Amino acid sequence: MRVLKTGLLVGLMAIGLSACGTTTGERALSGAGVGAAVGGAAAAVTGGDISRGAVIGAGAGAATGAATDEDDINLGD
């Protein structure tokens, strides 16, 4: 259950921050960075493998960033 909550948290945070950028590549790259950081941190907090958490988070963040449109999230523009 703890792994499910962590995965859900990582996914939600990646979705919220992955639309930073104007092109699909920029959003995928920023999503991967944010996802890796959040995934690694979540794994560290829960006692999991940090590198595995970072890889999973990076994949989820990159996929989410690539799937979003620059108009999906407006961060003050």
CSV table of C-alpha atoms in Angstrom, one decimal:
chain,number,residue,atom,x,y,z
A,1,MET,CA,0.0,0.0,0.0
A,2,ARG,CA,2.9,2.4,0.8
A,3,VAL,CA,4.4,1.8,-2.7
A,4,LEU,CA,1.0,2.6,-4.3
A,5,LYS,CA,0.7,5.9,-2.4
A,6,THR,CA,4.3,6.8,-3.3
A,7,GLY,CA,3.7,6.0,-6.9
A,8,LEU,CA,0.5,8.1,-6.9
A,9,LEU,CA,2.3,11.0,-5.3
A,10,VAL,CA,5.2,10.9,-7.8
A,11,GLY,CA,2.7,10.7,-10.6
A,12,LEU,CA,0.7,13.7,-9.4
A,13,MET,CA,3.7,15.8,-8.8
A,14,ALA,CA,5.1,15.0,-12.3
A,15,ILE,CA,1.8,15.9,-13.9
A,16,GLY,CA,1.7,19.2,-12.0
A,17,LEU,CA,5.2,20.2,-13.0
A,18,SER,CA,5.9,18.5,-16.3
A,19,ALA,CA,4.3,21.2,-18.6
A,20,CYS,CA,7.2,23.6,-18.0
A,21,GLY,CA,8.5,24.4,-21.4
A,22,THR,CA,7.3,25.5,-24.8
A,23,THR,CA,8.2,22.5,-27.0
A,24,THR,CA,7.3,18.9,-26.4
A,25,GLY,CA,11.0,18.1,-26.0
A,26,GLU,CA,11.4,20.8,-23.3
A,27,ARG,CA,8.4,19.6,-21.4
A,28,ALA,CA,9.6,16.0,-21.6
A,29,LEU,CA,13.0,16.9,-20.4
A,30,SER,CA,11.8,19.1,-17.5
A,31,GLY,CA,9.3,16.4,-16.6
A,32,ALA,CA,12.0,13.8,-16.5
A,33,GLY,CA,14.2,15.9,-14.3
A,34,VAL,CA,11.4,16.6,-11.9
A,35,GLY,CA,10.2,13.0,-11.9
A,36,ALA,CA,13.7,11.7,-11.2
A,37,ALA,CA,14.1,14.0,-8.2
A,38,VAL,CA,10.7,13.3,-6.8
A,39,GLY,CA,11.0,9.5,-7.5
A,40,GLY,CA,14.4,9.4,-5.8
A,41,ALA,CA,13.3,11.4,-2.8
A,42,ALA,CA,10.1,9.3,-2.4
A,43,ALA,CA,12.2,6.1,-2.5
A,44,ALA,CA,14.6,7.4,0.0
A,45,VAL,CA,11.8,8.4,2.4
A,46,THR,CA,10.0,5.1,2.1
A,47,GLY,CA,13.2,3.0,2.3
A,48,GLY,CA,13.2,1.9,-1.3
A,49,ASP,CA,15.9,1.7,-3.9
A,50,ILE,CA,16.7,5.4,-4.8
A,51,SER,CA,18.0,4.7,-8.3
A,52,ARG,CA,15.0,2.6,-9.1
A,53,GLY,CA,12.7,5.4,-7.8
A,54,ALA,CA,14.6,8.0,-9.8
A,55,VAL,CA,14.3,5.9,-13.0
A,56,ILE,CA,10.6,5.3,-12.6
A,57,GLY,CA,10.0,8.9,-11.7
A,58,ALA,CA,12.0,10.1,-14.7
A,59,GLY,CA,10.0,7.8,-17.1
A,60,ALA,CA,6.7,9.0,-15.7
A,61,GLY,CA,7.7,12.6,-15.8
A,62,ALA,CA,9.0,12.4,-19.3
A,63,ALA,CA,5.9,10.7,-20.6
A,64,THR,CA,3.7,13.2,-18.9
A,65,GLY,CA,5.7,16.1,-20.1
A,66,ALA,CA,5.6,14.8,-23.7
A,67,ALA,CA,1.8,14.2,-23.5
A,68,THR,CA,1.0,17.7,-22.3
A,69,ASP,CA,0.4,20.8,-24.3
A,70,GLU,CA,2.0,24.1,-23.4
A,71,ASP,CA,-1.5,25.5,-22.8
A,72,ASP,CA,-2.5,22.8,-20.3
A,73,ILE,CA,-0.8,24.5,-17.4
A,74,ASN,CA,-0.3,28.2,-17.1
A,75,LEU,CA,2.4,29.1,-14.6
A,76,GLY,CA,2.0,32.8,-14.7
A,77,ASP,CA,2.3,33.7,-18.4
